[in-house]
XYZ file of C-alpha atoms in Angstrom:
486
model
C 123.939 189.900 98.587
C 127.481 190.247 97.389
C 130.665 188.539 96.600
C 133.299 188.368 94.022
C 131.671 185.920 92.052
C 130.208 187.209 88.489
C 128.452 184.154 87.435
C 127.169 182.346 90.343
C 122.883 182.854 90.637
C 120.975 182.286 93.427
C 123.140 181.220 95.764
C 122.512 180.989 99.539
C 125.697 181.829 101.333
C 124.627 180.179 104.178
C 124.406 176.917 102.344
C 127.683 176.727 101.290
C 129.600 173.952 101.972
C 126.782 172.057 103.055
C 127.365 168.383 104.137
C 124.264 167.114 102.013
C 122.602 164.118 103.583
C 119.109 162.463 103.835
C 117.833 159.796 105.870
C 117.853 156.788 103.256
C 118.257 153.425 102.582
C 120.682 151.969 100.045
C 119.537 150.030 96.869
C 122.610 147.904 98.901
C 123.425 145.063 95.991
C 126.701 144.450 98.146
C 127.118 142.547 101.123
C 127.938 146.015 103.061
C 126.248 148.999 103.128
C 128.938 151.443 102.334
C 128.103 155.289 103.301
C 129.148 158.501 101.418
C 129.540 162.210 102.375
C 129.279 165.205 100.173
C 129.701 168.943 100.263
C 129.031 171.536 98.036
C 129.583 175.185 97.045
C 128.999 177.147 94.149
C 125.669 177.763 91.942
C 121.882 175.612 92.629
C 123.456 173.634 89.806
C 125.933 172.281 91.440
C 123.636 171.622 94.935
C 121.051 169.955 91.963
C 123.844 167.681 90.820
C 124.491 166.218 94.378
C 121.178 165.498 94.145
C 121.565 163.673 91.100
C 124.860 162.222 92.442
C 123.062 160.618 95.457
C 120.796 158.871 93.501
C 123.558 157.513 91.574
C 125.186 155.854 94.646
C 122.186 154.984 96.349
C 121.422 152.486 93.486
C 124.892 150.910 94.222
C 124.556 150.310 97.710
C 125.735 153.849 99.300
C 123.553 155.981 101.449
C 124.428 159.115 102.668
C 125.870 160.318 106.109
C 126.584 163.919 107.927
C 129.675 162.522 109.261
C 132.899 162.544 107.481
C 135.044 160.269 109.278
C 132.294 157.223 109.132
C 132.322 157.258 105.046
C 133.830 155.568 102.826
C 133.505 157.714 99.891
C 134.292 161.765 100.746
C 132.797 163.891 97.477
C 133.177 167.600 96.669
C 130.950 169.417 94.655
C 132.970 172.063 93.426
C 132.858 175.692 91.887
C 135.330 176.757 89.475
C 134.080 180.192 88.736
C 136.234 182.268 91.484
C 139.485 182.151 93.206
C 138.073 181.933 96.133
C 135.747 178.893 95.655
C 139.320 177.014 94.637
C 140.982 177.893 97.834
C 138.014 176.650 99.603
C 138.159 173.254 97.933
C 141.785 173.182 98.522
C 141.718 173.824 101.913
C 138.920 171.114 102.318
C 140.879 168.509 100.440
C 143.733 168.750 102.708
C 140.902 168.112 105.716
C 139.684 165.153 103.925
C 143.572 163.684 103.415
C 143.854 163.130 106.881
C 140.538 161.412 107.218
C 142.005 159.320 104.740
C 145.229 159.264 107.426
C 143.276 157.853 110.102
C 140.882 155.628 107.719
C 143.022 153.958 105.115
C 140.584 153.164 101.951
C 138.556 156.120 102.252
C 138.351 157.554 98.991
C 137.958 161.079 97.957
C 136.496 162.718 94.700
C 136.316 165.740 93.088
C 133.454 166.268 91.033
C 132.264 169.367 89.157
C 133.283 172.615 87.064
C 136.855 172.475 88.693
C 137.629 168.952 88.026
C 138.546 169.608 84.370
C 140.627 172.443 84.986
C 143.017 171.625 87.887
C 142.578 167.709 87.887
C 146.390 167.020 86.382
C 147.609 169.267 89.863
C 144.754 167.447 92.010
C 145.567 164.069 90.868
C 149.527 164.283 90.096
C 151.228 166.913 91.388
C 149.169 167.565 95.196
C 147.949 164.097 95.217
C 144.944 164.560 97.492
C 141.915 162.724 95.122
C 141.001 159.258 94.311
C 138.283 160.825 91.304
C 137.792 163.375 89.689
C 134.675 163.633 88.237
C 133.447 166.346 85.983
C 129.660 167.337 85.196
C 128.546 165.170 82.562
C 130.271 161.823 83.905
C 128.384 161.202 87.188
C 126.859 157.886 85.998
C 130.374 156.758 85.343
C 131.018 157.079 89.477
C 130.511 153.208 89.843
C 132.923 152.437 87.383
C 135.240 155.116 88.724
C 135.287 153.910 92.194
C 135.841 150.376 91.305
C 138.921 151.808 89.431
C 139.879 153.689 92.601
C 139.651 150.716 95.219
C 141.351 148.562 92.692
C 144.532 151.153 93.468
C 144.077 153.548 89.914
C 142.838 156.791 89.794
C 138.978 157.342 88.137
C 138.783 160.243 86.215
C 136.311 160.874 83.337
C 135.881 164.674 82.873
C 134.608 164.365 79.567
C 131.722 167.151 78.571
C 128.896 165.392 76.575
C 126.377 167.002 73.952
C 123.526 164.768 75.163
C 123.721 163.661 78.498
C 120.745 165.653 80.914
C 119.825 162.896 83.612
C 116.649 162.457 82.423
C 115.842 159.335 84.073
C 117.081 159.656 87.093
C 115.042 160.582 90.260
C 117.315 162.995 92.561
C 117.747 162.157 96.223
C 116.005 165.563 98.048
C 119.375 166.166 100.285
C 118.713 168.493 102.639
C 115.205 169.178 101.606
C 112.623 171.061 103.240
C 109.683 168.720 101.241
C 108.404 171.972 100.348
C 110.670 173.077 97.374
C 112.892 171.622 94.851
C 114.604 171.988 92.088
C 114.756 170.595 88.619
C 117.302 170.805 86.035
C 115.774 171.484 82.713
C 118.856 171.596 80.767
C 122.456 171.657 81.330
C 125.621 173.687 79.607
C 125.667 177.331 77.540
C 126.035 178.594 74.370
C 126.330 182.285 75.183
C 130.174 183.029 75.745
C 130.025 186.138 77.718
C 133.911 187.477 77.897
C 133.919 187.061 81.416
C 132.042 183.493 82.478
C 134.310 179.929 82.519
C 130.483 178.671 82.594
C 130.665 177.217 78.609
C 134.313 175.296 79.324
C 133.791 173.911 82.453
C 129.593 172.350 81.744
C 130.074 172.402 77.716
C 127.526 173.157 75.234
C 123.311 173.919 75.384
C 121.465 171.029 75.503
C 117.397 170.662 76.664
C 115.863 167.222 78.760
C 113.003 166.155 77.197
C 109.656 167.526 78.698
C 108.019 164.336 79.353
C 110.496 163.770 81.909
C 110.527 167.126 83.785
C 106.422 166.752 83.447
C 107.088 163.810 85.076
C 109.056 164.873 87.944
C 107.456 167.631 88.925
C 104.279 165.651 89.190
C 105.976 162.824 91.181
C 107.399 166.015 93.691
C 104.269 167.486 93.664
C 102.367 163.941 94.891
C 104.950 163.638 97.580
C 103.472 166.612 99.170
C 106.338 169.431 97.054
C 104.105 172.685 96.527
C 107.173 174.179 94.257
C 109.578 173.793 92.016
C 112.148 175.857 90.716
C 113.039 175.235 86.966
C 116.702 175.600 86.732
C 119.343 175.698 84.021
C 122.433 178.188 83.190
C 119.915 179.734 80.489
C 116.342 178.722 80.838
C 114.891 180.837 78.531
C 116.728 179.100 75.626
C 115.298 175.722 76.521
C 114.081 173.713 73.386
C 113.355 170.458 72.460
C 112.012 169.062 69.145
C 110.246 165.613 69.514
C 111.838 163.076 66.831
C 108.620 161.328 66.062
C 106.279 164.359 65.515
C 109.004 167.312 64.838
C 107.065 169.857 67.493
C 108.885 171.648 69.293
C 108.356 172.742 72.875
C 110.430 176.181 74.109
C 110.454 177.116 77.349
C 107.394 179.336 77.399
C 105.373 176.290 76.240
C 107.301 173.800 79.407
C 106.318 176.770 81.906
C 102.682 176.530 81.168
C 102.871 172.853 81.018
C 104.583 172.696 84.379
C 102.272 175.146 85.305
C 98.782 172.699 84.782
C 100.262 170.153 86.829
C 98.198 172.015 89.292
C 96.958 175.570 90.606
C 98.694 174.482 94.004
C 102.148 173.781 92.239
C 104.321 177.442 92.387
C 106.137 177.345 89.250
C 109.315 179.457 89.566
C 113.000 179.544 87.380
C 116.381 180.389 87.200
C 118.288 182.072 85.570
C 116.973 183.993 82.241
C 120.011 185.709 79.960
C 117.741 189.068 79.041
C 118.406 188.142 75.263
C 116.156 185.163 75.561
C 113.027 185.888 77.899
C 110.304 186.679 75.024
C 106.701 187.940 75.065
C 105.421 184.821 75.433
C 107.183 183.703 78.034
C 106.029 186.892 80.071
C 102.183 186.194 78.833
C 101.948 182.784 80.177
C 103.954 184.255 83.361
C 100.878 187.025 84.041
C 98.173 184.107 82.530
C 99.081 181.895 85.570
C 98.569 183.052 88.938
C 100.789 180.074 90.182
C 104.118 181.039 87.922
C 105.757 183.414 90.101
C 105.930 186.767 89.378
C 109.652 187.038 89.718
C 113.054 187.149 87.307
C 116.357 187.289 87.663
C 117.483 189.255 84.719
C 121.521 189.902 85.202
C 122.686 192.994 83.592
C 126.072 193.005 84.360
C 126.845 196.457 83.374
C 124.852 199.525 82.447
C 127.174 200.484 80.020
C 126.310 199.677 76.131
C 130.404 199.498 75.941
C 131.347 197.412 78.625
C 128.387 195.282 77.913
C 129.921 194.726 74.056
C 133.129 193.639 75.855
C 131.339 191.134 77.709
C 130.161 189.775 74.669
C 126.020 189.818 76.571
C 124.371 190.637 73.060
C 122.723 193.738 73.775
C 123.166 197.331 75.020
C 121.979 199.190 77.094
C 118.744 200.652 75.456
C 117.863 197.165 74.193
C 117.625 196.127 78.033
C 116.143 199.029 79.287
C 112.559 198.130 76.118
C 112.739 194.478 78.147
C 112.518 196.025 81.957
C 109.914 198.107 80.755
C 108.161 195.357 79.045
C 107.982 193.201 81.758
C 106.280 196.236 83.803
C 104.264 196.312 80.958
C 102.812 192.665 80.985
C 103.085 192.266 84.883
C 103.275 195.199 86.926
C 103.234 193.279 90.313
C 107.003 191.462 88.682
C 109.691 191.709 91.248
C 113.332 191.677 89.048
C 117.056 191.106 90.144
C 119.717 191.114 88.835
C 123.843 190.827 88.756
C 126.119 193.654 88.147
C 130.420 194.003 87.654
C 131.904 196.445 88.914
C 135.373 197.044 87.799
C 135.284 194.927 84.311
C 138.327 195.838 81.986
C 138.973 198.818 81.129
C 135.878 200.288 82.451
C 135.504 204.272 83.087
C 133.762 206.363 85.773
C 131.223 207.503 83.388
C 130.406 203.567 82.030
C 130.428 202.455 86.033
C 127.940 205.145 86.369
C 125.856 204.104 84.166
C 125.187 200.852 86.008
C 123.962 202.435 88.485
C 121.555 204.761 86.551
C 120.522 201.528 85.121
C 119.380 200.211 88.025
C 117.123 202.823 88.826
C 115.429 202.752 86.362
C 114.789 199.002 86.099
C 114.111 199.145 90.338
C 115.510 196.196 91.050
C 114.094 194.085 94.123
C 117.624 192.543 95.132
C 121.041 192.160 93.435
C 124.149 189.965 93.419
C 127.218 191.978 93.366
C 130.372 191.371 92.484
C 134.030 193.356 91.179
C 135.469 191.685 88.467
C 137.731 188.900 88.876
C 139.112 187.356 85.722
C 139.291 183.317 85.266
C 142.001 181.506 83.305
C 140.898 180.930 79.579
C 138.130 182.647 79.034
C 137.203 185.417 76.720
C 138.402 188.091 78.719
C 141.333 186.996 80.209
C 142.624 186.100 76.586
C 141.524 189.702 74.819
C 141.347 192.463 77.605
C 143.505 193.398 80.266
C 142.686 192.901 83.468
C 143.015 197.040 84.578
C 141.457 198.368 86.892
C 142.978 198.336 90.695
C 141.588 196.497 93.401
C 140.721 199.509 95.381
C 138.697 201.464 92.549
C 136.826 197.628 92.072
C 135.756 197.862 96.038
C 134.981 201.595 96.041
C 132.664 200.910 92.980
C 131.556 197.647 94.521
C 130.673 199.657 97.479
C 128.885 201.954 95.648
C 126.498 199.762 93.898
C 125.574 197.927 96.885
C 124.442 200.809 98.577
C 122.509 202.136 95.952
C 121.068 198.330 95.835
C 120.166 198.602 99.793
C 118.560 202.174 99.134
C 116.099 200.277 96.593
C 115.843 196.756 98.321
C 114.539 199.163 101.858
C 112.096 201.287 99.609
C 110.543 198.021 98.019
C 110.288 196.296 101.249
C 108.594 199.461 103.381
C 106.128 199.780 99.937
C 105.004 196.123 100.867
C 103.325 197.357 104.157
C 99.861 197.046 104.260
C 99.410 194.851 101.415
C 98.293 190.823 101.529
C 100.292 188.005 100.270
C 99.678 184.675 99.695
C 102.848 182.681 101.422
C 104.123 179.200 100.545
C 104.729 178.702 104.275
C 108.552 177.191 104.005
C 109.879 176.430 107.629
C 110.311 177.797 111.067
C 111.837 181.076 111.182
C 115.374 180.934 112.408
C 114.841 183.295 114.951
C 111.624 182.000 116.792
C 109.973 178.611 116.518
C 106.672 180.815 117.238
C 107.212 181.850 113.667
C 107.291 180.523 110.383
C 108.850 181.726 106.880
C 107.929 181.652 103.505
C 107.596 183.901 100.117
C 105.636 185.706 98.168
C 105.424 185.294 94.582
C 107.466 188.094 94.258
C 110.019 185.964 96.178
C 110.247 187.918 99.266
C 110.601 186.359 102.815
C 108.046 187.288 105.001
C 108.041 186.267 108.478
C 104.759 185.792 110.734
C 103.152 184.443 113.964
C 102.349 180.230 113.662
C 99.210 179.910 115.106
C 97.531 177.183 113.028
C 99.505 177.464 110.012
C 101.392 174.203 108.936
C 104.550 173.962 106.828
C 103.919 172.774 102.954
C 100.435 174.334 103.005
C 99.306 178.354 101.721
C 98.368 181.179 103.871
C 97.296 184.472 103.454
C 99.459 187.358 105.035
C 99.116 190.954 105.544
C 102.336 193.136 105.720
C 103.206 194.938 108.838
C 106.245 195.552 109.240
C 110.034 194.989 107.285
C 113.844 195.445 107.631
C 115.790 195.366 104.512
C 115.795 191.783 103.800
C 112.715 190.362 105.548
C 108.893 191.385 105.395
C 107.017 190.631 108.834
C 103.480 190.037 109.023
C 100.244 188.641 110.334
C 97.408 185.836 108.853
C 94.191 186.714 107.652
C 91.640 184.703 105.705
C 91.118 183.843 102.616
C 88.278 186.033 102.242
C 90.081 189.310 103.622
C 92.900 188.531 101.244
C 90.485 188.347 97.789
C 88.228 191.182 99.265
C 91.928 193.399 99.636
C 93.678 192.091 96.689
C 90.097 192.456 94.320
C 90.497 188.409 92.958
C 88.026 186.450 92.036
C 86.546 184.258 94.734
């Protein structure tokens, strides 16, 4: 999976975009139940914060709808790591101003990483939003859209050390009631060269555990058999308790998650490779529910480049952690992110990416070539050198190597047994369903019986280079083939 993107994890192209929506009904305290629509494109943050955003409205008497030109209130979500994401949400906002043509009073909002950045040209000089909105200010959006019908414009894009949304519930949008996300903690500290990431969600801070406990035991009683921990760094996740002074890290919130239940699948995103310690892998291979899966971004191979970037360690010191983690839990599956092209980087340092990832095997990559972003690190110390074609070729070059090892680890997976979170009906056949393994590979197999939200056991048979097919078995074939205890 590729794009130009260097700092975006996990995303599903296919998602986005996305008009969010779920069937709901307003906490309506007005006499009219207004309706909002949102889209939304960049990182699971930003689909996580719709979430949040929902919820938000909902409790002031908007509930969400698929179509655009029946809502009062038109929201986007908005990525401000790439070019490309802007021109998206430019081109979008220009669809929205004539909804606003044809339905005077319809307001539109920005929210997001780009709303800081560009919201004197999106407010003053190309006039086409109502709000803008920025990460930390979504509980201010009642307040904001009173401003806006009253004929000003709301805008609060201030970045707060404290504010994580503890307390309130997310609205599934889009949901599959199988899986869900839950933000652990918001902003960075790290300041890679390269990533707007710190400027556009501010500084590190942690939610309190009691009330991620607490969520993921309210998901998991509504019938959600995983949850994804999420966060721009996970594996710096801390949080002191001001009565007793103990701390918690994230090691300790992953087991804790963990004992909600042996039928909860614990998985998270995304680890910075500084950060992910020995105990964090321990209580991984302890738990059979944690999934045995990390996304461990690289970014170069290089011990040079990676100085430039400003990632805190070179290229040996990454090389002791892959091998660690094969170490504590052979069966991990790792990806990871890679640059090609970053300043003033040589054929001999671009090689060494892609010695580095054979060695480290990865299961599946994002790729991008470097594209710089206005004020950060990197666009304010390095130049910006290498041409666009060289960037492609190496681009190119990568992502083949990536599809030689993503093949090999698929065609290795036949004849073995999985246990599958069954997800949802494969896209190709409703005879089918789809779900992962722990490993987070898709595997695709035959219905029969099986239901949706509930485990099955799965023995490989087949593969293509993204998707693992196979066929049920019981529960005793799989523990008799995979030697676990009964």
């Amino acid at each position: 999976m590729y794009n130009n993107n260097p700092t975006i994890k996990d995303i599903d192209e296919s998602k986005q975009g996305d008009a969010f929506f779920k069937e709901q009904v307003a906490n309506n305290t007005g006499d009219k139940n207004k309706k909002f629509y949102i889209e939304s494109y960049g990182c699971q943050m930003n689909f996580s914060d719709s979430e949040i955003v929902a919820s938000i409205l909902a409790d002031v008497g908007y509930s969400s709808t698929r179509d655009m030109e029946e809502s009062d209130l038109i929201l986007i979500n908005t990525c401000s790591i790439r070019e490309k994401a802007e021109d998206t949400v430019r081109k979008r906002l220009r669809v929205f101003d004539k909804i606003k043509d044809k339905k005077p009073g319809t307001l539109v909002g920005v929210l997001g990483c780009m709303a800081e950045r560009l919201k004197q040209k999106l407010l003053d000089q190309e006039k086409l939003v109502d709000l803008v909105v920025g990460p930390d200010a979504y509980r201010d959006l009642p307040n904001l859209i009173a401003t806006a019908e009253d004929g000003d414009k709301g805008i609060n894009v201030f970045l707060s050390r404290e504010e994580t949304y503890s307390n309130i519930n997310p609205v599934r949008l889009g949901s599959n009631g199988v899986s869900a996300f839950v933000t652990i903690m918001r902003g960075c500290d790290n300041m890679c060269s390269f990533c707007v990431v710190p400027f556009t969600r501010g500084r590190e801070r942690s939610r309190d555990p009691f009330s991620i406990l607490a969520e993921c035991t309210d998901l998991y009683n509504r019938g959600f058999r995983e949850v994804t921990l999420l966060g721009q760094n996970v594996d710096s996740y801390k949080w002191k308790n001001p009565d007793t002074e103990e701390s918690i890290d994230f090691a300790d919130l992953l087991e804790l998650t963990a004992n909600i239940s042996p039928d909860l699948r614990v998985r998270f995103s995304t680890s910075h490779p500084k950060d992910i310690t020995d105990k964090v892998l321990m209580n991984m291979a302890k738990h059979e529910n944690i999934c045995k899966y990390i996304h461990l971004p690289v970014q170069s191979g290089n011990s040079n480049i990676l100085k430039k970037m400003n990632r805190t360690y070179d290229r040996e010191w990454y090389i002791n952690k892959i091998h660690r983690i094969y170490e504590i839990m052979p069966d991990c599956a790792i990806s990871s992110d890679m640059i090609a092209g970053f300043c003033g980087e040589t054929e001999e340092e671009h090689q060494d990416t892609l010695s580095i990832m054979e060695i480290a095997q990865y299961s599946m990559s994002y790729m991008f070539f470097y594209s710089e972003r206005p004020n950060t690190l990197a666009h304010k110390k390095y130049e910006d050198d290498i041409p666009l074609e060289v960037k492609k070729r190496r681009l190119s070059e990568i992502i083949r190597l990536q599809n030689q090892m993503s093949f090999e680890h698929n065609r290795k997976e036949v004849g073995r047994y999985h246990k599958i979170l069954i997800e949802k009906v494969s896209k190709k056949s409703d005879q089918e369903l789809a779900g992962r393994t722990s490993q987070n590979k898709m595997v695709v197999f035959p219905r029969k019986e099986a239901i949706i939200g509930t485990y099955a056991y799965v023995k490989i048979d087949d593969f293509t280079s993204a998707t693992l097919k196979g066929h049920l078995v019981d529960e005793a074939e799989y523990l008799e083939q995979t030697k676990q205890p009964n």
